[in-house]
XYZ file of N, CA and C in Angstrom:
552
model
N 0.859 -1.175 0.000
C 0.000 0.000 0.000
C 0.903 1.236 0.000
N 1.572 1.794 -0.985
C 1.823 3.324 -1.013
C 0.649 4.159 -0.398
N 1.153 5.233 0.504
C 0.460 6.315 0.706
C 1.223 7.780 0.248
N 2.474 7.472 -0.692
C 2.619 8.828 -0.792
C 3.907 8.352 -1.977
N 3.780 9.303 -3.447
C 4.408 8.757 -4.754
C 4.790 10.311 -5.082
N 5.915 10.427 -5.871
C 6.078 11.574 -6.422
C 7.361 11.167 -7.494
N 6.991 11.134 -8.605
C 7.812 10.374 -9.650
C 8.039 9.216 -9.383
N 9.362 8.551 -9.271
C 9.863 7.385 -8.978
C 9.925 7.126 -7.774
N 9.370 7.990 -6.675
C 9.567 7.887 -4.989
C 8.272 6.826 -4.459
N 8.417 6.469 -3.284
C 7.433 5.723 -2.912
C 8.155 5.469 -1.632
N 6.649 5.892 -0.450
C 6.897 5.248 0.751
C 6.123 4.435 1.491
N 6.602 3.406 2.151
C 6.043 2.405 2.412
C 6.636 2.040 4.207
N 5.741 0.609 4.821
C 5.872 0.360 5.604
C 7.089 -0.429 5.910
N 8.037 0.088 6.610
C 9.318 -0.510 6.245
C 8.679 -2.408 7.178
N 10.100 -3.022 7.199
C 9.881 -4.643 8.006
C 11.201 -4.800 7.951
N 11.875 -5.774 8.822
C 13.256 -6.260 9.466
C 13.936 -6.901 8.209
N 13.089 -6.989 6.563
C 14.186 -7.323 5.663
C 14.575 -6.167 5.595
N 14.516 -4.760 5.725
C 15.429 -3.946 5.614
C 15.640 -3.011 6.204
N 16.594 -3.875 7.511
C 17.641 -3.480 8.153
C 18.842 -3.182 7.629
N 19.503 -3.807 6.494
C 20.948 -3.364 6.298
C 20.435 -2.141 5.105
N 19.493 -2.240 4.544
C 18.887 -0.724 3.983
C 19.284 0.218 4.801
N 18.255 0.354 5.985
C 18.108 1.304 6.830
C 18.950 1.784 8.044
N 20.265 1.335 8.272
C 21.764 0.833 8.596
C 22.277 1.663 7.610
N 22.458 1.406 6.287
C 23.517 1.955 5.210
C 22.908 3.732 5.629
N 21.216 4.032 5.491
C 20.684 5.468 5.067
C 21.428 5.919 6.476
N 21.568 5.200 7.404
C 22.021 6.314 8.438
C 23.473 6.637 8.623
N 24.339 5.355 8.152
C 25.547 5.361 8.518
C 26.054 6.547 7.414
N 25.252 6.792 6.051
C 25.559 7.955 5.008
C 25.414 9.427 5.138
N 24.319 9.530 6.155
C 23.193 10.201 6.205
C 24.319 11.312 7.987
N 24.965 10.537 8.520
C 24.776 11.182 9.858
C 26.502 11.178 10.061
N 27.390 12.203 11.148
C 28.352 12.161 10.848
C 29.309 11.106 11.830
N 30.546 11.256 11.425
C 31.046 9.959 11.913
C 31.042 9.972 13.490
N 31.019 11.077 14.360
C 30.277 10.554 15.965
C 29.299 10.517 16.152
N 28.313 10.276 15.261
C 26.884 9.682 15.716
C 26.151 9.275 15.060
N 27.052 8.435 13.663
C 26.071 7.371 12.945
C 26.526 6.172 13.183
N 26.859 6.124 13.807
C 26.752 3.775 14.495
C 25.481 4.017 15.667
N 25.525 5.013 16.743
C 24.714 5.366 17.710
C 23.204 5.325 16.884
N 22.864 6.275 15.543
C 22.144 6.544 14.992
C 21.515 5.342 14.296
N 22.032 4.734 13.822
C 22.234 3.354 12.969
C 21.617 2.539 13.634
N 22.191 2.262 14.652
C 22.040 1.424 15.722
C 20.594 1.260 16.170
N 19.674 2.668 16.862
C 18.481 2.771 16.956
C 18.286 2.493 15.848
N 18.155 3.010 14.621
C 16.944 2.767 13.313
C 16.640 1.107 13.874
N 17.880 0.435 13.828
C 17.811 -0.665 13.506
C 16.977 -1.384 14.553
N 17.402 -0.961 15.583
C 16.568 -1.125 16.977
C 15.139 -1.153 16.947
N 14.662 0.199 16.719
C 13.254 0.577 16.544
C 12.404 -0.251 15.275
N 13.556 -1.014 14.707
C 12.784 -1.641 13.528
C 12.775 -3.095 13.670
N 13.013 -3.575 14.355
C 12.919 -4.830 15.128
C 12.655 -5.361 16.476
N 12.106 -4.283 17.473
C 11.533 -4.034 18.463
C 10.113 -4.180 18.213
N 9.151 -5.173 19.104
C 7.719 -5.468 18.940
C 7.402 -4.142 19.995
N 6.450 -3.761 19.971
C 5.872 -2.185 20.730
C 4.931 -2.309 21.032
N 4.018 -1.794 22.000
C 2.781 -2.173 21.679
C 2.363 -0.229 22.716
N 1.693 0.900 22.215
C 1.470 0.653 20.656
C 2.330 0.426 19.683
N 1.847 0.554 18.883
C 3.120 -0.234 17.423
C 4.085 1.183 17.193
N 4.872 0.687 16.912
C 6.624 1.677 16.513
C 6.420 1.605 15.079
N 6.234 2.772 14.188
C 5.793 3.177 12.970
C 7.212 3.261 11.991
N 7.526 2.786 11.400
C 8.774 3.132 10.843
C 8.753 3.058 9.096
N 8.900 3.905 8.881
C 8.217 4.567 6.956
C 10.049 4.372 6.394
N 9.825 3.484 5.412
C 11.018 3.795 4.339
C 10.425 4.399 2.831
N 11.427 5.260 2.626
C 11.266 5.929 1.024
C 11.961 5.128 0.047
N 11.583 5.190 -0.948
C 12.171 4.183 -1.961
C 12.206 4.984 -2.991
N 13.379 4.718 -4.676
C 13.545 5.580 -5.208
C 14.227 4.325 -6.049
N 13.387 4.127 -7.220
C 13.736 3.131 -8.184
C 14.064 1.981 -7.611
N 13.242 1.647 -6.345
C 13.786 0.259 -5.551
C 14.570 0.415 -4.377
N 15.410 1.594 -4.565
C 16.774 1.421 -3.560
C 15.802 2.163 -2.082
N 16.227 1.565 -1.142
C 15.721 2.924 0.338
C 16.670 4.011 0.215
N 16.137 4.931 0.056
C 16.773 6.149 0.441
C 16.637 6.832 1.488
N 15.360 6.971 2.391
C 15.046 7.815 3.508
C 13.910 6.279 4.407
N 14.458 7.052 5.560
C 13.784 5.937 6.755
C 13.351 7.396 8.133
N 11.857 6.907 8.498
C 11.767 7.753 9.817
C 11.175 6.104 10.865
N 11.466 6.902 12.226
C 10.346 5.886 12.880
C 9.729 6.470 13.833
N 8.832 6.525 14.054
C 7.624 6.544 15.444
C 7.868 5.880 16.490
N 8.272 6.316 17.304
C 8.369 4.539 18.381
C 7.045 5.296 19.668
N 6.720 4.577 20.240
C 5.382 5.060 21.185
C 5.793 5.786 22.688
N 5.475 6.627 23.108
C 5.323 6.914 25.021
C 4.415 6.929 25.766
N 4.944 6.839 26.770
C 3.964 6.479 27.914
C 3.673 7.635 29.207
N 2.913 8.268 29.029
C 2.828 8.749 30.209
C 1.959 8.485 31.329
N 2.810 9.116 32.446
C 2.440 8.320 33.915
C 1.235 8.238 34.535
N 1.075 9.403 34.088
C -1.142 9.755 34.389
C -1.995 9.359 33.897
N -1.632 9.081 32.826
C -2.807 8.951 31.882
C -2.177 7.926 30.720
N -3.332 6.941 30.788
C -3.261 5.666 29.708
C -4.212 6.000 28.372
N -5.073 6.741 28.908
C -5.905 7.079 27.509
C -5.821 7.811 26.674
N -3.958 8.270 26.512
C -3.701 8.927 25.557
C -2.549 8.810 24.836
N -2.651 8.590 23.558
C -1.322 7.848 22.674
C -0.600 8.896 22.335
N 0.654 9.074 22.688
C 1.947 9.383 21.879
C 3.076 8.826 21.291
N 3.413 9.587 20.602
C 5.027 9.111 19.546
C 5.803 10.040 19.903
N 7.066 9.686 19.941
C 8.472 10.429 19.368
C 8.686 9.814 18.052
N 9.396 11.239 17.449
C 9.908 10.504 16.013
C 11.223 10.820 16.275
N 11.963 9.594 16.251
C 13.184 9.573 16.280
C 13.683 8.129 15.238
N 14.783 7.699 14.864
C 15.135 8.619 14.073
C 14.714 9.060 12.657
N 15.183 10.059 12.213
C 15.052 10.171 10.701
C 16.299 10.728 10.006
N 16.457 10.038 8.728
C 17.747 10.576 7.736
C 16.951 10.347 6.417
N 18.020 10.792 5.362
C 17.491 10.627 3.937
C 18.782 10.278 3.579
N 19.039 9.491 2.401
C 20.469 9.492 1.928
C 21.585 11.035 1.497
N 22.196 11.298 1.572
C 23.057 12.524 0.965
C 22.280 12.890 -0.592
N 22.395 12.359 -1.416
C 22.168 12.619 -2.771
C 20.700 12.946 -2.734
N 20.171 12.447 -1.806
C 18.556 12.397 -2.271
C 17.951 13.546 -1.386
N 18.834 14.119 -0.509
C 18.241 15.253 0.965
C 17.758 16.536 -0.142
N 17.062 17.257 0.326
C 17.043 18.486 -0.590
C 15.490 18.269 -1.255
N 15.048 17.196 -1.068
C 14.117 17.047 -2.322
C 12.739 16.574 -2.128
N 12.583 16.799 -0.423
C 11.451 16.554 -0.538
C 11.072 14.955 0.607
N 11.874 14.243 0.672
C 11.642 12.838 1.069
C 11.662 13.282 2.664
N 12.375 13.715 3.349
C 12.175 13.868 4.958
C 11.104 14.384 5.245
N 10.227 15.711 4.572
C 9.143 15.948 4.827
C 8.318 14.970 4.729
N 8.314 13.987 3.518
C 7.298 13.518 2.880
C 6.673 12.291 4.292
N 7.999 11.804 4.661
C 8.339 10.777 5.610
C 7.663 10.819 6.857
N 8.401 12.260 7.348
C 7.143 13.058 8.539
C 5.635 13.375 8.404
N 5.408 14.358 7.278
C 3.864 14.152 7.142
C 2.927 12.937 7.001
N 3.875 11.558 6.196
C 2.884 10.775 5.685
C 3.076 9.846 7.895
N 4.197 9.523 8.830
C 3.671 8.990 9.564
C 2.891 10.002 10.720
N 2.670 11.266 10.789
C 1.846 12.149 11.533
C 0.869 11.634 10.770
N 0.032 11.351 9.732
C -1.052 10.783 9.434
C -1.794 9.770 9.553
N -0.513 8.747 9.488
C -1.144 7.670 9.762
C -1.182 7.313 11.007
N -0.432 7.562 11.906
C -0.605 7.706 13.409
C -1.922 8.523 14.026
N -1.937 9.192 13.453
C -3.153 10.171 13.954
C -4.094 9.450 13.485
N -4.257 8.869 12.169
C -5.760 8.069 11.848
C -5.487 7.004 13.688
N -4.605 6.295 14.208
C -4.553 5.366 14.686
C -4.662 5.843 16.079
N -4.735 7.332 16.446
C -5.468 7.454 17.259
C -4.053 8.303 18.290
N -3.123 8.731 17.783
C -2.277 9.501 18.350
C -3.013 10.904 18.379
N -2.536 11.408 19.745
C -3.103 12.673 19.716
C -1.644 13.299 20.240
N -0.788 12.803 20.789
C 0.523 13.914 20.650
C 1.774 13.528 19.723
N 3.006 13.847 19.609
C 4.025 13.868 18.817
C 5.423 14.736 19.687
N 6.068 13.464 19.711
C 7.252 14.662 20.106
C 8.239 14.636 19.286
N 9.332 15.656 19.438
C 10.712 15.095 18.473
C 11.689 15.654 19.488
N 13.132 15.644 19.152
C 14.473 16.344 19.721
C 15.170 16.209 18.420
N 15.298 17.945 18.083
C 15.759 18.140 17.180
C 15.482 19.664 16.682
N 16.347 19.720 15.383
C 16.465 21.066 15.181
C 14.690 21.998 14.965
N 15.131 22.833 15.830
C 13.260 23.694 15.555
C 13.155 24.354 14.261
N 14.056 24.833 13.706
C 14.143 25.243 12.080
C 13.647 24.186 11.235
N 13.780 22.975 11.556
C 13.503 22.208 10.524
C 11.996 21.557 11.125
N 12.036 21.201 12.368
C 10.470 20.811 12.796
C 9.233 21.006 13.111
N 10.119 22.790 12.930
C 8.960 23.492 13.465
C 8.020 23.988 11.988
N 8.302 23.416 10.867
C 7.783 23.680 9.498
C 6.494 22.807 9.437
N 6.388 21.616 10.755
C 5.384 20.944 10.580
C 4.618 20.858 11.965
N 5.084 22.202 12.672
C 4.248 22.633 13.429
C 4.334 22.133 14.887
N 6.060 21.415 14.983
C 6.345 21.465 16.525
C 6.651 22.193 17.078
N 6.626 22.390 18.265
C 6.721 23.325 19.012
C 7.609 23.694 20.297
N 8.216 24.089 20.965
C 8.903 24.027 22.317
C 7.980 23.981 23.263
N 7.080 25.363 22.954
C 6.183 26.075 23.609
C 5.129 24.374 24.143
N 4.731 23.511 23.299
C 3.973 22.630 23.666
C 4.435 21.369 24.396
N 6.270 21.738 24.134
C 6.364 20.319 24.662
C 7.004 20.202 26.518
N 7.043 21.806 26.649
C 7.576 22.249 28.235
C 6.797 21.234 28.849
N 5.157 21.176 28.974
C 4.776 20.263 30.182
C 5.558 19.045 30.355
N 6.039 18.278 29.371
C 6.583 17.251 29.104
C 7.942 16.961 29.031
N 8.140 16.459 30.430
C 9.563 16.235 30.625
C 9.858 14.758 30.382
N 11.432 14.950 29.243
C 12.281 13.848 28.698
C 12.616 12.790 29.664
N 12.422 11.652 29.381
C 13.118 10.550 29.696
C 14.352 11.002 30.161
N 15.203 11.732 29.844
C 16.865 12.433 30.244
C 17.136 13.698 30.126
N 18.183 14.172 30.526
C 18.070 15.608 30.747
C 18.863 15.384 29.458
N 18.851 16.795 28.973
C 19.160 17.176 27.686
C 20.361 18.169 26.882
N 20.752 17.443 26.029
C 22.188 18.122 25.787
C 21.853 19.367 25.069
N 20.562 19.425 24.346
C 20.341 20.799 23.887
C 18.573 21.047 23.772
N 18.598 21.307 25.380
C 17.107 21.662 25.977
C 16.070 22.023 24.623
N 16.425 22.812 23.638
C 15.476 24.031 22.981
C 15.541 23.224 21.901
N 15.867 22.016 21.622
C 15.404 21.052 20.385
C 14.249 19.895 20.970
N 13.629 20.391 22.197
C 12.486 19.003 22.823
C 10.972 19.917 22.209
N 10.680 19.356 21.534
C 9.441 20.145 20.946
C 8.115 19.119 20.916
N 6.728 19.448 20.097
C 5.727 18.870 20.658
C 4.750 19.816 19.812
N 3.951 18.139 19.313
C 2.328 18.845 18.557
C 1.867 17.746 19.265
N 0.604 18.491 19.456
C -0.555 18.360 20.337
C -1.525 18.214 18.939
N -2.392 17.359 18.725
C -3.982 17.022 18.284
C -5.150 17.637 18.678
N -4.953 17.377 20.168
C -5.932 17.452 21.036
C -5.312 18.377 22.564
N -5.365 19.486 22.608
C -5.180 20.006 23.493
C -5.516 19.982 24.862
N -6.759 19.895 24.739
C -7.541 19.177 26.191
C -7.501 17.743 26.696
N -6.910 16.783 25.769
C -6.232 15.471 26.065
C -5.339 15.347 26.841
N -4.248 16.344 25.817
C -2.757 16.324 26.085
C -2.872 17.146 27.518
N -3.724 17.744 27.791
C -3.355 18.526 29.223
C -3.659 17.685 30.567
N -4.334 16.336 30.323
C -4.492 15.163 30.803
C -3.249 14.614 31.486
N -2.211 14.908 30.453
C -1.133 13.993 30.765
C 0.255 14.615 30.845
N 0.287 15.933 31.385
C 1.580 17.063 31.776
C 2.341 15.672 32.548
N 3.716 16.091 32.514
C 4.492 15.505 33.075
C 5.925 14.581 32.327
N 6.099 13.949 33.082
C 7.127 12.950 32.580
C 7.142 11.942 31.273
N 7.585 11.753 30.581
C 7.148 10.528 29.935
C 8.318 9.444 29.562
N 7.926 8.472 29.265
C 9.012 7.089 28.911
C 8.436 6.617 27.672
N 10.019 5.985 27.404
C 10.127 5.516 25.657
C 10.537 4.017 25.774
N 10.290 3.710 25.009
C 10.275 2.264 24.075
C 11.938 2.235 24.887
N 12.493 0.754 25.119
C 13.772 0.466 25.317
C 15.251 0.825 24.409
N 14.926 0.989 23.109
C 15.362 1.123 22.402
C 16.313 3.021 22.406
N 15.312 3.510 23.256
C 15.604 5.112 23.349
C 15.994 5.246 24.837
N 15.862 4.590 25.771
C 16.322 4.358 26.868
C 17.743 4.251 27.086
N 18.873 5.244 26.362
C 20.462 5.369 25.718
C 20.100 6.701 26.276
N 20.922 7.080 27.457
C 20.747 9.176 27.636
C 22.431 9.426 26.622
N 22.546 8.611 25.781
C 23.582 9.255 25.038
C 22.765 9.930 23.711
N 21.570 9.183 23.671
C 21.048 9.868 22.843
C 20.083 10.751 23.149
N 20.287 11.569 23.872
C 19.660 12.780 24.316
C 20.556 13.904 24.673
C-alpha cells in the first residue's frame, strides 16, 4: 500500500528485511560521531515489537531505500488514555536530501498515526527544521524527557488534542530502544 508517490519515490511500511537498507541510510546520512549510535536505533526501533506499534516509513527511489523515519510510542504516567510518539530517528540518503523525502516521511507517519489514534508527537531536534510541521517548544515544556538534555530548545511537541494532552503534563518514557541518555 503506497500512501505517498512523487515520480519514482514511494513510501512504504518498512519490516526487518530492511535493516541493512536502513543501517547503510544512516551510517551515510549522519556524521562519523553519531552514525553507528544513529544506525544502531533505526535498527533497533525496527525490530523491536511495541505495543502501541513503533511506525517506521522507508522511502524508496527506483527500488533502492533512500530515507527511513520511525515513530516509536510513550507512555505517560497519568494517563493511559492517551497515545503518543516520538519521532526519532530520521535521515534521507546525501544525494537524495534536498528534495522533498524527509518531509514527505514526517507528514505521511503524523497521518497515519493520527488516523490510529495519536493525539501527541514529540521530536528532539532542530526547531528550524520541525517546526515547518508545526512542533513546538512552547507545547512540549509540560513534558519532561526521559533524560536531561544536551540541547534543551530542540524538545518540541504537537498536540492534536489540546484538552487530552493537558491530561497527561508531566514525565514521559520511551520504548527500550531510546532508553540510551547518550542519545539525548
Amino acid at each position: 500500500m503506497t500512501s505517498w508517490q512523487r515520480g519514482m519515490m514511494e513510501i512504504r511500511i518498512a519490516n526487518q528485511a530492511d535493516r541493512d537498507d536502513v543501517r547503510s541510510i544512516y551510517l551515510s546520512a549522519f556524521p562519523e560521531g553519531e552514525r553507528n549510535l544513529i544506525s544502531d536505533l533505526a535498527v533497533d526501533l525496527l525490530t523491536q515489537r511495541t505495543t502501541p506499534v513503533t511506525l517506521s516509513l522507508v522511502a524508496e527511489s527506483g527500488g533502492d531505500a533512500v530515507g527511513h523515519v520511525a515513530f516509536s510510542p510513550v507512555a505517560f504516567r497519568n494517563s493511559e488514555d492517551v497515545h503518543g510518539h516520538i519521532l526519532a530517528p530520521l535521515a534521507v540518503e546525501p544525494t537524495h536530501q534536498k528534495t522533498g523525502i524527509g518531509s514527505a516521511l514526517v507528514e505521511d507517519g503524523i497521518r497515519k498515526l493520527s488516523e490510529m489514534g495519536t493525539s501527541i508527537f514529540f521530536v528532539y531536534g532542530d526547531p528550524k527544521y520541525y517546526g515547518r510541521f508545526g512542533f513546538s517548544g512552547d507545547v512540549a515544556k509540560p513534558f519532561k524527557p526521559p533524560y536531561d538534555l544536551q540541547y534543551p530548545f530542540g524538545w518540541q511537541a504537537i498536540t492534536l488534542d489540546e484538552a487530552l494532552a493537558k491530561k497527561c503534563l508531566g514525565p514521559i518514557s520511551c520504548v527500550p530502544a531510546l532508553c540510551n541518555p547518550k542519545l539525548w
